[in-house]
Amino acid sequence: MAKLWDKGYTLDKTVEQFTVGEDCTLDAALVKWDCLGSVAHAAMLERIGILQAEELDLLKGRLREIIERHEKGEFVIRVEDEDVHTAVENDLCSNLGDVGKKLHTARSRNDQVILDLRLYMRDRLLSVAEAACDMCSTLLDFAEKHRAVPIVGRTHYQRAMPSSVGLWAAAFAESLLDDLELLRAAYRVTDQCPLGSAASYGVNLNIDRQLVADLLGFARVQNNVLYVNNSRGKVEAMVLSTLSQIMLDLSKLSNDVILWSMPEFGYFRLPDELCPGSSLMPQKRNPGPLELARARAACVVADLVRVLEIIRPLISGYHRDFQETKRPLMNGLETTHSTLRVCALVLSKMEVDEKRCIASFTPEVFATDRVLELVKKGVPFREAYRQVAATLEETAMEDPVENISKKTHLGAAGNLGLDLARERLAAEREWSNKARNAWTPAIERLMA
Amino acid sequence: MAKLWDKGYTLDKTVEQFTVGEDCTLDAALVKWDCLGSVAHAAMLERIGILQAEELDLLKGRLREIIERHEKGEFVIRVEDEDVHTAVENDLCSNLGDVGKKLHTARSRNDQVILDLRLYMRDRLLSVAEAACDMCSTLLDFAEKHRAVPIVGRTHYQRAMPSSVGLWAAAFAESLLDDLELLRAAYRVTDQCPLGSAASYGVNLNIDRQLVADLLGFARVQNNVLYVNNSRGKVEAMVLSTLSQIMLDLSKLSNDVILWSMPEFGYFRLPDELCPGSSLMPQKRNPGPLELARARAACVVADLVRVLEIIRPLISGYHRDFQETKRPLMNGLETTHSTLRVCALVLSKMEVDEKRCIASFTPEVFATDRVLELVKKGVPFREAYRQVAATLEETAMEDPVENISKKTHLGAAGNLGLDLARERLAAEREWSNKARNAWTPAIERLMA
Amino acid sequence: MAKLWDKGYTLDKTVEQFTVGEDCTLDAALVKWDCLGSVAHAAMLERIGILQAEELDLLKGRLREIIERHEKGEFVIRVEDEDVHTAVENDLCSNLGDVGKKLHTARSRNDQVILDLRLYMRDRLLSVAEAACDMCSTLLDFAEKHRAVPIVGRTHYQRAMPSSVGLWAAAFAESLLDDLELLRAAYRVTDQCPLGSAASYGVNLNIDRQLVADLLGFARVQNNVLYVNNSRGKVEAMVLSTLSQIMLDLSKLSNDVILWSMPEFGYFRLPDELCPGSSLMPQKRNPGPLELARARAACVVADLVRVLEIIRPLISGYHRDFQETKRPLMNGLETTHSTLRVCALVLSKMEVDEKRCIASFTPEVFATDRVLELVKKGVPFREAYRQVAATLEETAMEDPVENISKKTHLGAAGNLGLDLARERLAAEREWSNKARNAWTPAIERLMA
Amino acid sequence: MAKLWDKGYTLDKTVEQFTVGEDCTLDAALVKWDCLGSVAHAAMLERIGILQAEELDLLKGRLREIIERHEKGEFVIRVEDEDVHTAVENDLCSNLGDVGKKLHTARSRNDQVILDLRLYMRDRLLSVAEAACDMCSTLLDFAEKHRAVPIVGRTHYQRAMPSSVGLWAAAFAESLLDDLELLRAAYRVTDQCPLGSAASYGVNLNIDRQLVADLLGFARVQNNVLYVNNSRGKVEAMVLSTLSQIMLDLSKLSNDVILWSMPEFGYFRLPDELCPGSSLMPQKRNPGPLELARARAACVVADLVRVLEIIRPLISGYHRDFQETKRPLMNGLETTHSTLRVCALVLSKMEVDEKRCIASFTPEVFATDRVLELVKKGVPFREAYRQVAATLEETAMEDPVENISKKTHLGAAGNLGLDLARERLAAEREWSNKARNAWTPAIERLMA
């Protein structure tokens, strides 16, 4: 099929292959959103008199069909098509003739792809939020269940002070809750309707941008048409910043579990069905999913770097460079989502060996508690510290279970504040439900 | 002076130099915050009976003195001191004896530095927000002033469609406003009081963490004591993500101005006093500050990468690695602040040469408008596109001033929506004032 | 088919999907190399008595077949197979029975994949070297052809001093020649045979690692078996460092061409067939391939970051994390290769508009030459500088063609030293031919 | 003092502060090299008749003095000076009058700073090479000493197969030897004399670039004058790529030692004098230097990213952005050097606890050896694997010392090939000595 910009010359084949790059493949994730956006755009064109009501119906019908054919694997984007926008327009033109040729009025592929990605991000970012809430819930249940299991707290990998499995798991729950603060901000920036920017400079038609925004359930129009284009990659980087934070948590969690499930510690045990083996060594059961969670955190950070650096040196307006921000965005969203799911699965199946946790305690772990006992008796802290340091071998063993139960100030092992975390979690769930419900009905209406 | 952890052996000198690293220098920025934190901690220790009221007074007096001596350059942190915390404790112990030795009760240098950095970030992040608001205001004034000046809009560096200087400047204002969404989220995460985590595992004393938080004007206690330590670097990365976004905007702005003030374009003109010269070429006046804004955006991105990658592979709890997150955080905050200030200065002094802006227009810039004129007459878009493409040389020149005034849909050059942006800006200013006022009175009371 | 490590339990489906990740797809590039490596390994096993001569023949035959079937698209790696190694072993076992089951003796998938990647890198890195030589040659021809075309030399985007198109193009040729220094070092590190590391700790069999290295044409055995595994990702990062350097050159070249082919400059002109258009604006002809070259340079840098950061925090020995270094390596190699090819194509078709180059000169460009003329007459430099600065408007216009012809010191526009560059290029070509011929005959013999 | 480019207007103070940035501080490392470069440049100017012999003597004398005053801390670069080049020229002009004013003939600060950095890199890169050789030597001695100490080899953090302390240490030695391949390539690119590029476009004087190169002991002139400027940052990135590789090794080594010196393993023991303590916990002795080695590896990677990304988007010629590549280069070189020294110190003092190493073995570690025993008896590998997997609990314990001594193929624990590594090390030492001797005598002659 012809390119949209066909005007009598043929693009060099090598250049075509090079410029299209991965778009044909990656755009598969955008077919649905591209068609939705086109329906909204068509509805607006009809409202302002560019399309007739019947023409809108024809377009809507065909676009619905494309979505369905795509779901069945029957709608394919070819290299010659360049991208999803062309593939769809070509389909419409060859099936609907002039009606198809009208659809691109007042828009550019640039703002189309921004719209598609905005719709895609809006949806996937909420899925990530939902998976993060689920993970948070799993962590809080785990913390609740194992709140009384003592574990040696470490700093610098060395034995430090008594801790608990509950404290450990709840720490990650609170971390994810803070990530969701950032996610909501990224979502608010995402939830602006870009369409109408055209080539970054608007058009000499009286388009109704607010209508398109309403039809697609956006919170607002992204106002300045040049900013729309300037925000390409930028919003993606905001999203990836948030995803990086979540992946950092999962990476730390994975590092902890990998370490504490080494046979020498044995605090945690992963069931066989989560552990791939070795092709050479018959005894191996490896924490593969957790190692990949750790590595993929680095991948999402690299995705963020890629996007930030692609866009940093650009002048205002659209550039082809933006194309290369698609893969890192998609990879970031899909990876974070699947890693949250897998980590929740791992946590829900992971066993805690309380005996080994307790067996790991040695008297030195209680040295600091001993210092503070002396402080309570009136010895100045720094002196008490030196006394205990000088007679370390005399530090007595304590019962770790009792010890942690007596740490009752805010946020300590004996006072985890899980209710507080559950409240925050409930608020996050409420937010994400509300956010999703702010646009799903609009989209259903639009496609009805 | 002795190290806080002195227990009878001496650290190898090479290792001491290596481990202390830049702490002595960088910690200068933390002296004030460290002393403030110590006063709040001491007040809490007094409340729970570890310190007497007179002891608290003595400590408070001396800590106030240290702040003053530091401001005069009389309080210095030496390599043997390792860091600000030790330098302060050593001062207190040698001047107040046992009273000084009591202060470290129930806390660790780890949570002290987290507190110091949190106080520092809270303050500097608001300064960045204020500078961003000022820059936004400068941009909106600039947009207002030059709203009717047409400029050739570009995509791919090529002439695209008519644009305006107002559209250009307002795009950056809206971009900064979106950044402030992210900044507020990062601020909310920052605005949690970490003290009481001790070595990440709390203490066996009935410390009152809420009191410390209140005394320092924090919005809330950061609950889970292990999460406090796990959030080291993480909060910094959130802050740096925000700063990166701001720097991206300033980088793009700089790229635009550097390009459009080239003699071949001459749309913008920078006054001499902003342009360093060349040691060899007598005619040169270089856009040095803007080139550095662009380069320093890359530096802040690299700072973000540094922090993310230092913390990603760590297991839970404190590690010495965290030390290396200090410089990138400080660099990020100071750089973003100064770059905002310099860019606002540049913009406020930059002249627009309307004549050259207009002279830059050629007929092809109006080709798309011509296409849409045909569409209005009923020609299907794709056909109109091909007609105009086939007869490009016939495209007529238009009056660019009139042209942009007629683009009146939301967010176009003839309808910039500056009022909307000013409203958002006012809300941001209100937020940052409110945020600052949430803690400055508390701190004044504390030090009174 | 069964997993190689099957021992009676089934991996969770979600975990399987998550852990296999992109291996099935990416490993398609390794099928040939995996089979080659297996033939060499089998030949060694036969030499030490683990396999019979007939068994070796059977294996060799079937492995040759797999390569052929793969080329025809008939050999596919499925998710259940996990990776190419399993897919191949499963094929051999189901077709050759016990003979297939013997092949994995004394090796692990870990060292298999290292070998496959080493063979792949060795081949692709040379292809990059060859493409870099071709690009270098294109640049030198271009420099030769346009050596007398003057162009305004810039610093800080501002007019600086007279330059030439020849100087510009030859600068990139020398840059690539320096990159090849680095490439050769990376190649030398790549060109070590890893096989025999097994699970990083060798085996209790008398394997002949030197024989395998010889059969595959490697320069040497990578000796220490633990280092073999520790170098996974590390060698990839060396390769990506080299590729980043090449991409930096192409990015700069692209930036230059994009800028100087703007209509306001018009020094260069790209033919239509290299320039995709716009879907909205009929007049647009965009330098798409060059914009992508610039963006993809950022991608290769991000690939490097990804690999460095995946491997940095790992302890010695194999970890699943390494899997995530595959895509960035492959992307880096393929991207650099295609970008070199496309940039050479662009350069070979790009026209230089000498008239516009000359028209761009203004008197100020000659100010520094004027300063040095005064110096020749005995005025101290700094004084001459100030004299010319004070009377800038009096600076006379010169003939730029003559001006550049008179800059004849080493490396200046009038003395480009193209012969020197051509000599270096010839040496690089000789090296890459020699490097390729060091192993291609060995591999042909092996598969004969 | 006046700026070199003073021509009657004053730079805005905020802009001056912003543009000078850290140059005043960082340039302290360049004073010596700047003066050396100036002496060589002056000698060349004398040879071509711009300076008289007496003038050269005066300049040489004063420049020698500046070096001496700088060493005593008496030569300081102020913000108003902007950089070392101006500070030096100002000193010469105010002391030598017209003679001082002649020195800048035919050069620019741009090529001066490139020269200074090239001289600095050449020196520091060799220091890194020397420290790497020393570290390599320490590793080989360590490997030799503990070659018979068995240790449980791991993959995925899990027990895998028998290994040895010797194998572990020697793996790092071989890794560093491969890094030196890359270092030599980076050195070759560094070792080109840039002077004479002036503002990137050469000069209209008959300067003798080869003479300057010879006087400073460079291997060759960097020919193309535009490439000289285009290589700013690029050569730095090559150097930082090499440094990253070395830091990766040290990071891995640190991770290993931190882990294996945990009390639960106790394979390694670090002496007290290398381990800072905790301000709160009396029992702590933390592996601080190793944690910092790990974190600083991330810093050097971030330095590399910073440089690559500052330079990637620039067009040809000098830009102020380059200034921001100075700190990462210097940080990278100094950090790598000090980390190599500290790690060598740690290794030389670290004790190996053979008993605990041996006690760590369990029967499963021998499972794979058992499989291969069955293979020797004729059981096909995959069947042997399944047999052993099915009867894992029957796997017999072996003597680990004997076991590793019997792994005698190339590169295994019983055949480390230390001699081979020592030979390579000797060659590296020879190279670095030769490289240093290629320029130190020239510089001594120059300053005599």
CSV table of C-alpha atoms in Angstrom, one decimal, chain A residues 42 89 94 177 202 248 275 280-281 301 320 369 407:
chain,number,residue,atom,x,y,z
A,42,ALA,CA,-14.1,11.0,13.6
A,89,GLU,CA,-5.7,4.4,7.2
A,94,SER,CA,-9.2,0.8,0.4
A,177,LEU,CA,3.0,2.7,49.0
A,202,GLY,CA,-2.4,23.3,15.6
A,248,LEU,CA,14.2,-1.1,42.8
A,275,CYS,CA,13.0,-22.9,40.8
A,280,LEU,CA,24.6,-30.1,34.3
A,281,MET,CA,24.3,-30.3,38.1
A,301,VAL,CA,16.7,1.8,34.7
A,320,ARG,CA,12.0,11.0,14.3
A,369,ASP,CA,20.2,-3.5,73.6
A,407,LYS,CA,10.5,-3.0,70.8
